[in-house]
PDB file of C-alpha atoms in Angstrom:
ATOM      1  CA  MET A1315       7.412 -31.920 -16.175  1.00  0.00           C
ATOM      2  CA  ARG A1316      10.383 -29.648 -16.696  1.00  0.00           C
ATOM      3  CA  GLU A1317      12.469 -28.764 -13.668  1.00  0.00           C
ATOM      4  CA  TRP A1318      15.269 -26.381 -12.793  1.00  0.00           C
ATOM      5  CA  SER A1319      18.271 -26.847 -10.538  1.00  0.00           C
ATOM      6  CA  ILE A1320      18.667 -24.485  -7.608  1.00  0.00           C
ATOM      7  CA  GLN A1321      21.420 -22.605  -9.454  1.00  0.00           C
ATOM      8  CA  GLN A1322      19.284 -22.218 -12.584  1.00  0.00           C
ATOM      9  CA  LEU A1323      16.287 -20.994 -10.628  1.00  0.00           C
ATOM     10  CA  ALA A1324      18.365 -18.588  -8.566  1.00  0.00           C
ATOM     11  CA  ARG A1325      19.906 -17.085 -11.711  1.00  0.00           C
ATOM     12  CA  ALA A1326      16.535 -16.737 -13.453  1.00  0.00           C
ATOM     13  CA  ALA A1327      14.845 -15.138 -10.425  1.00  0.00           C
ATOM     14  CA  GLY A1328      17.719 -12.830  -9.534  1.00  0.00           C
ATOM     15  CA  VAL A1329      18.237 -14.294  -6.075  1.00  0.00           C
ATOM     16  CA  THR A1330      20.969 -16.446  -4.561  1.00  0.00           C
ATOM     17  CA  SER A1331      20.991 -20.185  -4.006  1.00  0.00           C
ATOM     18  CA  ARG A1332      21.391 -19.411  -0.324  1.00  0.00           C
ATOM     19  CA  THR A1333      18.127 -17.454  -0.413  1.00  0.00           C
ATOM     20  CA  LEU A1334      16.289 -20.384  -1.988  1.00  0.00           C
ATOM     21  CA  ARG A1335      17.688 -22.755   0.604  1.00  0.00           C
ATOM     22  CA  HIS A1336      16.527 -20.353   3.323  1.00  0.00           C
ATOM     23  CA  TYR A1337      13.052 -20.241   1.770  1.00  0.00           C
ATOM     24  CA  GLY A1338      12.983 -24.018   2.007  1.00  0.00           C
ATOM     25  CA  ASP A1339      14.184 -24.024   5.608  1.00  0.00           C
ATOM     26  CA  VAL A1340      11.419 -21.627   6.727  1.00  0.00           C
ATOM     27  CA  GLY A1341       8.747 -23.491   4.780  1.00  0.00           C
ATOM     28  CA  VAL A1342       7.769 -21.049   2.036  1.00  0.00           C
ATOM     29  CA  LEU A1343       9.375 -22.836  -0.927  1.00  0.00           C
ATOM     30  CA  HIS A1344      10.285 -26.485  -0.766  1.00  0.00           C
ATOM     31  CA  PRO A1345      12.169 -28.099  -3.668  1.00  0.00           C
ATOM     32  CA  SER A1346      10.143 -30.410  -5.862  1.00  0.00           C
ATOM     33  CA  ARG A1347      12.752 -33.106  -5.285  1.00  0.00           C
ATOM     34  CA  THR A1348      16.238 -33.540  -3.971  1.00  0.00           C
ATOM     35  CA  GLY A1349      18.815 -35.542  -5.926  1.00  0.00           C
ATOM     36  CA  SER A1350      21.015 -38.282  -4.489  1.00  0.00           C
ATOM     37  CA  ASN A1351      23.844 -35.770  -4.239  1.00  0.00           C
ATOM     38  CA  GLY A1352      21.687 -33.317  -2.250  1.00  0.00           C
ATOM     39  CA  MET A1353      21.006 -31.071  -5.253  1.00  0.00           C
ATOM     40  CA  ARG A1354      17.610 -29.331  -5.056  1.00  0.00           C
ATOM     41  CA  PHE A1355      15.326 -29.204  -8.082  1.00  0.00           C
ATOM     42  CA  TYR A1356      12.192 -27.124  -8.707  1.00  0.00           C
ATOM     43  CA  ASP A1357       9.260 -27.744 -11.060  1.00  0.00           C
ATOM     44  CA  GLU A1358       6.815 -25.322 -12.731  1.00  0.00           C
ATOM     45  CA  ASP A1359       4.600 -25.116  -9.646  1.00  0.00           C
ATOM     46  CA  ALA A1360       7.631 -24.037  -7.649  1.00  0.00           C
ATOM     47  CA  LEU A1361       8.399 -21.370 -10.251  1.00  0.00           C
ATOM     48  CA  VAL A1362       4.939 -19.865  -9.873  1.00  0.00           C
ATOM     49  CA  ARG A1363       5.159 -20.084  -6.079  1.00  0.00           C
ATOM     50  CA  LEU A1364       8.510 -18.279  -6.120  1.00  0.00           C
ATOM     51  CA  GLN A1365       7.026 -15.532  -8.290  1.00  0.00           C
ATOM     52  CA  ARG A1366       4.287 -15.050  -5.696  1.00  0.00           C
ATOM     53  CA  ILE A1367       6.869 -15.017  -2.897  1.00  0.00           C
ATOM     54  CA  LEU A1368       8.914 -12.317  -4.616  1.00  0.00           C
ATOM     55  CA  LEU A1369       5.791 -10.230  -5.285  1.00  0.00           C
ATOM     56  CA  LEU A1370       4.721 -10.452  -1.654  1.00  0.00           C
ATOM     57  CA  ARG A1371       8.253  -9.666  -0.513  1.00  0.00           C
ATOM     58  CA  ASP A1372       8.219  -6.534  -2.664  1.00  0.00           C
ATOM     59  CA  LEU A1373       5.026  -5.498  -0.873  1.00  0.00           C
ATOM     60  CA  GLY A1374       6.979  -5.494   2.371  1.00  0.00           C
ATOM     61  CA  LEU A1375       5.645  -8.711   3.910  1.00  0.00           C
ATOM     62  CA  ALA A1376       7.926 -10.739   6.156  1.00  0.00           C
ATOM     63  CA  LEU A1377       8.475 -14.427   5.467  1.00  0.00           C
ATOM     64  CA  PRO A1378       6.121 -15.659   8.239  1.00  0.00           C
ATOM     65  CA  ALA A1379       3.338 -13.503   6.767  1.00  0.00           C
ATOM     66  CA  ILE A1380       4.167 -14.713   3.258  1.00  0.00           C
ATOM     67  CA  ARG A1381       3.942 -18.320   4.441  1.00  0.00           C
ATOM     68  CA  ASP A1382       0.509 -17.644   5.951  1.00  0.00           C
ATOM     69  CA  VAL A1383      -0.725 -15.912   2.799  1.00  0.00           C
ATOM     70  CA  LEU A1384       0.416 -18.759   0.562  1.00  0.00           C
ATOM     71  CA  ALA A1385      -1.151 -21.325   2.862  1.00  0.00           C
ATOM     72  CA  GLY A1386      -4.480 -19.498   2.719  1.00  0.00           C
ATOM     73  CA  HIS A1387      -4.622 -19.111  -1.067  1.00  0.00           C
ATOM     74  CA  ASP A1388      -4.652 -22.465  -2.826  1.00  0.00           C
ATOM     75  CA  ASP A1389      -6.128 -20.975  -6.005  1.00  0.00           C
ATOM     76  CA  THR A1390      -2.941 -19.894  -7.771  1.00  0.00           C
ATOM     77  CA  ALA A1391      -4.722 -18.226 -10.697  1.00  0.00           C
ATOM     78  CA  SER A1392      -6.894 -16.144  -8.352  1.00  0.00           C
ATOM     79  CA  ALA A1393      -3.858 -15.113  -6.311  1.00  0.00           C
ATOM     80  CA  LEU A1394      -1.964 -14.075  -9.428  1.00  0.00           C
ATOM     81  CA  ARG A1395      -4.936 -12.004 -10.583  1.00  0.00           C
ATOM     82  CA  THR A1396      -4.826 -10.208  -7.231  1.00  0.00           C
ATOM     83  CA  HIS A1397      -1.116  -9.522  -7.650  1.00  0.00           C
ATOM     84  CA  LEU A1398      -1.736  -8.288 -11.180  1.00  0.00           C
ATOM     85  CA  ASP A1399      -4.449  -5.891  -9.995  1.00  0.00           C
ATOM     86  CA  LEU A1400      -2.092  -4.450  -7.418  1.00  0.00           C
ATOM     87  CA  LEU A1401       0.752  -4.061  -9.907  1.00  0.00           C
ATOM     88  CA  GLU A1402      -1.555  -2.297 -12.351  1.00  0.00           C
ATOM     89  CA  HIS A1403      -2.697   0.029  -9.565  1.00  0.00           C
ATOM     90  CA  GLU A1404       0.940   0.845  -8.821  1.00  0.00           C
ATOM     91  CA  ARG A1405       1.575   1.449 -12.524  1.00  0.00           C
ATOM     92  CA  ARG A1406      -1.297   3.941 -12.713  1.00  0.00           C
ATOM     93  CA  GLN A1407       0.065   5.755  -9.682  1.00  0.00           C
ATOM     94  CA  LEU A1408       3.541   5.796 -11.183  1.00  0.00           C
ATOM     95  CA  ASP A1409       2.213   7.080 -14.530  1.00  0.00           C
ATOM     96  CA  ARG A1410       0.616  10.028 -12.731  1.00  0.00           C
ATOM     97  CA  ARG A1411       3.850  10.830 -10.909  1.00  0.00           C
ATOM     98  CA  ILE A1412       5.830  10.603 -14.136  1.00  0.00           C
ATOM     99  CA  ALA A1413       3.397  12.971 -15.873  1.00  0.00           C
ATOM    100  CA  ALA A1414       3.627  15.429 -12.972  1.00  0.00           C
ATOM    101  CA  VAL A1415       7.433  15.381 -13.001  1.00  0.00           C
ATOM    102  CA  ARG A1416       7.517  15.833 -16.784  1.00  0.00           C
ATOM    103  CA  THR A1417       5.224  18.854 -16.518  1.00  0.00           C
ATOM    104  CA  THR A1418       7.328  20.336 -13.727  1.00  0.00           C
ATOM    105  CA  LEU A1419      10.543  19.742 -15.678  1.00  0.00           C
ATOM    106  CA  ALA A1420       9.177  21.230 -18.907  1.00  0.00           C
ATOM    107  CA  LYS A1421       7.879  24.341 -17.173  1.00  0.00           C
ATOM    108  CA  THR A1422      11.096  24.772 -15.204  1.00  0.00           C
ATOM    109  CA  GLU A1423      13.194  24.546 -18.364  1.00  0.00           C
ATOM    110  CA  ARG A1424      10.970  27.080 -20.126  1.00  0.00           C
ATOM    111  CA  GLY A1425      10.965  29.393 -17.149  1.00  0.00           C
ATOM    112  CA  GLU A1426       7.198  29.123 -16.752  1.00  0.00           C
ATOM    113  CA  GLU A1427       5.344  29.536 -13.497  1.00  0.00           C
ATOM    114  CA  LEU A1428       4.563  26.273 -11.728  1.00  0.00           C
ATOM    115  CA  VAL A1429       1.022  25.320 -10.772  1.00  0.00           C
ATOM    116  CA  ALA A1430       0.744  23.466  -7.463  1.00  0.00           C
ATOM    117  CA  ASP A1431      -2.171  21.346  -8.704  1.00  0.00           C
ATOM    118  CA  GLU A1432       0.037  20.051 -11.519  1.00  0.00           C
ATOM    119  CA  VAL A1433       3.078  19.502  -9.353  1.00  0.00           C
ATOM    120  CA  PHE A1434       1.016  17.551  -6.824  1.00  0.00           C
ATOM    121  CA  ASP A1435      -1.358  15.821  -9.199  1.00  0.00           C
ATOM    122  CA  GLY A1436      -3.978  13.698  -7.522  1.00  0.00           C
ATOM    123  CA  PHE A1437      -4.407  15.641  -4.313  1.00  0.00           C
ATOM    124  CA  ASP A1438      -6.851  18.498  -3.883  1.00  0.00           C
ATOM    125  CA  HIS A1439      -7.214  19.385  -0.233  1.00  0.00           C
ATOM    126  CA  THR A1440     -10.228  21.655  -0.885  1.00  0.00           C
ATOM    127  CA  GLN A1441     -12.453  19.068  -2.542  1.00  0.00           C
ATOM    128  CA  TYR A1442     -13.977  17.950   0.764  1.00  0.00           C
ATOM    129  CA  ARG A1443     -14.329  21.453   2.245  1.00  0.00           C
ATOM    130  CA  ASP A1444     -18.101  21.368   2.711  1.00  0.00           C
ATOM    131  CA  GLU A1445     -18.031  17.883   4.213  1.00  0.00           C
ATOM    132  CA  VAL A1446     -15.292  18.785   6.679  1.00  0.00           C
ATOM    133  CA  ILE A1447     -17.201  21.865   7.793  1.00  0.00           C
ATOM    134  CA  GLU A1448     -20.419  19.879   8.168  1.00  0.00           C
ATOM    135  CA  ARG A1449     -18.745  17.142  10.202  1.00  0.00           C
ATOM    136  CA  TRP A1450     -16.298  19.106  12.360  1.00  0.00           C
ATOM    137  CA  GLY A1451     -17.037  22.810  11.868  1.00  0.00           C
ATOM    138  CA  LYS A1452     -15.486  25.697   9.989  1.00  0.00           C
ATOM    139  CA  ASP A1453     -12.714  26.151  12.547  1.00  0.00           C
ATOM    140  CA  ALA A1454     -11.548  22.612  11.837  1.00  0.00           C
ATOM    141  CA  TYR A1455     -11.403  23.265   8.109  1.00  0.00           C
ATOM    142  CA  ASP A1456      -9.692  26.628   8.512  1.00  0.00           C
ATOM    143  CA  SER A1457      -7.087  25.126  10.836  1.00  0.00           C
ATOM    144  CA  GLY A1458      -6.284  22.312   8.407  1.00  0.00           C
ATOM    145  CA  ASP A1459      -6.279  24.720   5.462  1.00  0.00           C
ATOM    146  CA  ARG A1460      -3.767  27.036   7.177  1.00  0.00           C
ATOM    147  CA  TRP A1461      -1.600  24.035   8.017  1.00  0.00           C
ATOM    148  CA  TRP A1462      -1.587  22.829   4.402  1.00  0.00           C
ATOM    149  CA  ARG A1463      -0.962  26.243   2.858  1.00  0.00           C
ATOM    150  CA  GLY A1464       1.742  26.952   5.433  1.00  0.00           C
ATOM    151  CA  MET A1465       3.881  24.042   4.280  1.00  0.00           C
ATOM    152  CA  ASP A1466       6.496  24.497   1.593  1.00  0.00           C
ATOM    153  CA  ASP A1467       6.522  22.294  -1.514  1.00  0.00           C
ATOM    154  CA  ALA A1468       9.016  19.827  -0.016  1.00  0.00           C
ATOM    155  CA  ALA A1469       6.913  19.341   3.119  1.00  0.00           C
ATOM    156  CA  ARG A1470       3.768  18.839   1.053  1.00  0.00           C
ATOM    157  CA  HIS A1471       5.542  16.316  -1.129  1.00  0.00           C
ATOM    158  CA  ASP A1472       6.795  14.377   1.898  1.00  0.00           C
ATOM    159  CA  TRP A1473       3.331  14.353   3.451  1.00  0.00           C
ATOM    160  CA  MET A1474       1.717  13.132   0.243  1.00  0.00           C
ATOM    161  CA  LYS A1475       4.319  10.394  -0.116  1.00  0.00           C
ATOM    162  CA  GLN A1476       3.496   9.261   3.411  1.00  0.00           C
ATOM    163  CA  VAL A1477      -0.213   9.066   2.576  1.00  0.00           C
ATOM    164  CA  GLU A1478       0.482   7.289  -0.699  1.00  0.00           C
ATOM    165  CA  GLN A1479       2.698   4.721   1.012  1.00  0.00           C
ATOM    166  CA  LEU A1480       0.127   4.125   3.741  1.00  0.00           C
ATOM    167  CA  ASN A1481      -2.638   3.569   1.178  1.00  0.00           C
ATOM    168  CA  HIS A1482      -0.364   1.257  -0.810  1.00  0.00           C
ATOM    169  CA  ASP A1483       0.429  -0.790   2.279  1.00  0.00           C
ATOM    170  CA  TRP A1484      -3.275  -1.074   3.170  1.00  0.00           C
ATOM    171  CA  ILE A1485      -4.098  -2.325  -0.336  1.00  0.00           C
ATOM    172  CA  ALA A1486      -1.242  -4.822  -0.264  1.00  0.00           C
ATOM    173  CA  ALA A1487      -2.276  -6.175   3.140  1.00  0.00           C
ATOM    174  CA  ALA A1488      -5.929  -6.505   2.132  1.00  0.00           C
ATOM    175  CA  ARG A1489      -5.161  -8.243  -1.141  1.00  0.00           C
ATOM    176  CA  ALA A1490      -2.672 -10.539   0.554  1.00  0.00           C
ATOM    177  CA  GLY A1491      -5.536 -11.833   2.706  1.00  0.00           C
ATOM    178  CA  LEU A1492      -3.971 -10.858   6.037  1.00  0.00           C
ATOM    179  CA  ASP A1493      -5.950 -10.982   9.264  1.00  0.00           C
ATOM    180  CA  PRO A1494      -7.248  -7.467  10.192  1.00  0.00           C
ATOM    181  CA  ALA A1495      -6.461  -8.318  13.803  1.00  0.00           C
ATOM    182  CA  GLY A1496      -3.008  -9.686  13.004  1.00  0.00           C
ATOM    183  CA  PRO A1497       0.260  -7.908  13.793  1.00  0.00           C
ATOM    184  CA  GLU A1498       0.876  -6.571  10.282  1.00  0.00           C
ATOM    185  CA  ALA A1499      -2.604  -5.050   9.957  1.00  0.00           C
ATOM    186  CA  GLN A1500      -2.487  -3.672  13.477  1.00  0.00           C
ATOM    187  CA  ASP A1501       0.818  -1.960  12.757  1.00  0.00           C
ATOM    188  CA  LEU A1502      -0.868  -0.331   9.763  1.00  0.00           C
ATOM    189  CA  ALA A1503      -3.744   0.738  12.010  1.00  0.00           C
ATOM    190  CA  ARG A1504      -1.260   2.298  14.426  1.00  0.00           C
ATOM    191  CA  ARG A1505       0.370   4.210  11.566  1.00  0.00           C
ATOM    192  CA  HIS A1506      -3.026   5.283  10.286  1.00  0.00           C
ATOM    193  CA  VAL A1507      -4.149   6.666  13.648  1.00  0.00           C
ATOM    194  CA  ALA A1508      -0.817   8.441  14.066  1.00  0.00           C
ATOM    195  CA  TRP A1509      -1.315   9.989  10.626  1.00  0.00           C
ATOM    196  CA  LEU A1510      -4.825  11.147  11.530  1.00  0.00           C
ATOM    197  CA  SER A1511      -3.465  12.694  14.707  1.00  0.00           C
ATOM    198  CA  SER A1512      -0.933  14.699  12.693  1.00  0.00           C
ATOM    199  CA  ILE A1513      -3.601  16.695  10.832  1.00  0.00           C
ATOM    200  CA  PRO A1514      -4.577  19.939  12.618  1.00  0.00           C
ATOM    201  CA  GLY A1515      -8.248  20.762  12.908  1.00  0.00           C
ATOM    202  CA  THR A1516      -9.490  17.200  13.187  1.00  0.00           C
ATOM    203  CA  PRO A1517     -10.429  15.637  16.540  1.00  0.00           C
ATOM    204  CA  GLY A1518      -7.137  14.844  18.216  1.00  0.00           C
ATOM    205  CA  GLY A1519      -5.245  16.525  15.402  1.00  0.00           C
ATOM    206  CA  GLY A1520      -2.032  18.404  15.957  1.00  0.00           C
ATOM    207  CA  THR A1521      -0.931  16.228  18.877  1.00  0.00           C
ATOM    208  CA  ALA A1522       1.048  13.069  19.301  1.00  0.00           C
ATOM    209  CA  ALA A1523      -1.857  11.418  21.095  1.00  0.00           C
ATOM    210  CA  ASP A1524      -4.142   8.907  19.473  1.00  0.00           C
ATOM    211  CA  SER A1525      -7.224  10.363  17.830  1.00  0.00           C
ATOM    212  CA  PRO A1526     -10.533   9.936  19.696  1.00  0.00           C
ATOM    213  CA  ARG A1527     -12.114   6.520  19.315  1.00  0.00           C
ATOM    214  CA  GLU A1528     -15.407   7.802  17.896  1.00  0.00           C
ATOM    215  CA  TYR A1529     -13.572   9.850  15.277  1.00  0.00           C
ATOM    216  CA  VAL A1530     -11.546   6.871  14.073  1.00  0.00           C
ATOM    217  CA  LEU A1531     -14.581   4.583  13.963  1.00  0.00           C
ATOM    218  CA  GLY A1532     -16.593   7.196  12.076  1.00  0.00           C
ATOM    219  CA  LEU A1533     -13.885   7.566   9.457  1.00  0.00           C
ATOM    220  CA  ALA A1534     -13.492   3.797   9.183  1.00  0.00           C
ATOM    221  CA  ASP A1535     -17.193   3.451   8.349  1.00  0.00           C
ATOM    222  CA  MET A1536     -16.985   6.329   5.881  1.00  0.00           C
ATOM    223  CA  TYR A1537     -14.106   4.644   4.029  1.00  0.00           C
ATOM    224  CA  VAL A1538     -16.490   1.783   3.243  1.00  0.00           C
ATOM    225  CA  GLU A1539     -19.675   3.763   2.629  1.00  0.00           C
ATOM    226  CA  ASP A1540     -18.194   6.439   0.361  1.00  0.00           C
ATOM    227  CA  GLU A1541     -16.740   5.052  -2.860  1.00  0.00           C
ATOM    228  CA  ARG A1542     -14.449   8.066  -3.206  1.00  0.00           C
ATOM    229  CA  PHE A1543     -12.645   7.043  -0.026  1.00  0.00           C
ATOM    230  CA  ALA A1544     -12.919   3.324  -0.746  1.00  0.00           C
ATOM    231  CA  ALA A1545     -10.996   3.913  -3.981  1.00  0.00           C
ATOM    232  CA  ASN A1546      -7.955   4.889  -1.890  1.00  0.00           C
ATOM    233  CA  TYR A1547      -7.858   1.332  -0.564  1.00  0.00           C
ATOM    234  CA  GLY A1548      -8.498  -0.545  -3.797  1.00  0.00           C
ATOM    235  CA  GLY A1549     -12.300  -0.525  -3.568  1.00  0.00           C
ATOM    236  CA  ARG A1550     -14.952  -1.541  -1.067  1.00  0.00           C
ATOM    237  CA  GLU A1551     -13.335  -4.837  -0.104  1.00  0.00           C
ATOM    238  CA  GLY A1552     -10.056  -3.117   0.717  1.00  0.00           C
ATOM    239  CA  ALA A1553     -11.898  -0.398   2.642  1.00  0.00           C
ATOM    240  CA  GLU A1554     -13.689  -3.062   4.691  1.00  0.00           C
ATOM    241  CA  PHE A1555     -10.304  -4.513   5.610  1.00  0.00           C
ATOM    242  CA  VAL A1556      -9.131  -1.065   6.758  1.00  0.00           C
ATOM    243  CA  ARG A1557     -12.327  -0.556   8.739  1.00  0.00           C
ATOM    244  CA  ASP A1558     -12.031  -3.929  10.458  1.00  0.00           C
ATOM    245  CA  ALA A1559      -8.372  -3.357  11.339  1.00  0.00           C
ATOM    246  CA  LEU A1560      -9.027   0.142  12.718  1.00  0.00           C
ATOM    247  CA  THR A1561     -12.047  -1.075  14.664  1.00  0.00           C
ATOM    248  CA  TYR A1562      -9.998  -3.825  16.293  1.00  0.00           C
ATOM    249  CA  TYR A1563      -7.176  -1.358  16.985  1.00  0.00           C
ATOM    250  CA  VAL A1564      -9.285   1.186  18.845  1.00  0.00           C
TER     251      VAL A1564
END
């Protein structure tokens, strides 16, 4: 089987030899063999493992979490398919952002009036109006609607980026096979509850306090039961991970 020296692998992967040695020291990537002179060598299995490490690192996982994920997924092909699904999801999201920016740029250069729905493609805060009113009353919807319309474009953009990043992190954690009760998932749950609390009109909204327990649990169940919400977390399986993490959190 072909093998690569530590310098060759580092150059190909765009990392340093020191990084690879550190990966070996913490137990995420051991060399396939070590020469008599102490030189480390890596085979094809190590190449694939390093690719998975770099993908998980890009998702924001720390090395201890990466080690746990790799230990729990012996089926390399299945794990790579999961990574591929996530990358394709990110590509679709990026394609939508690119299209929105191109539209904004073209209209700005032509002096045309901008349309908020085009600038902020993918988010329509009125689409769940009837459901919000049914669940929490018209005052809740009106309060949230005033809050949204009262923000300028920059504030809306920042808020949407926060939601997008949170959803991305949920998907990454679920597909990495993390424990819903583990520290990484529980930090996501904390962020999620804080985000819910920032939305006026909802139970606990508009304050820095945690949202009411029943409200969080109700939403967590809805994420799983309603495919429209489950899609935000990569499908039903991802939504179940979110539900389990939120349930443990509250």
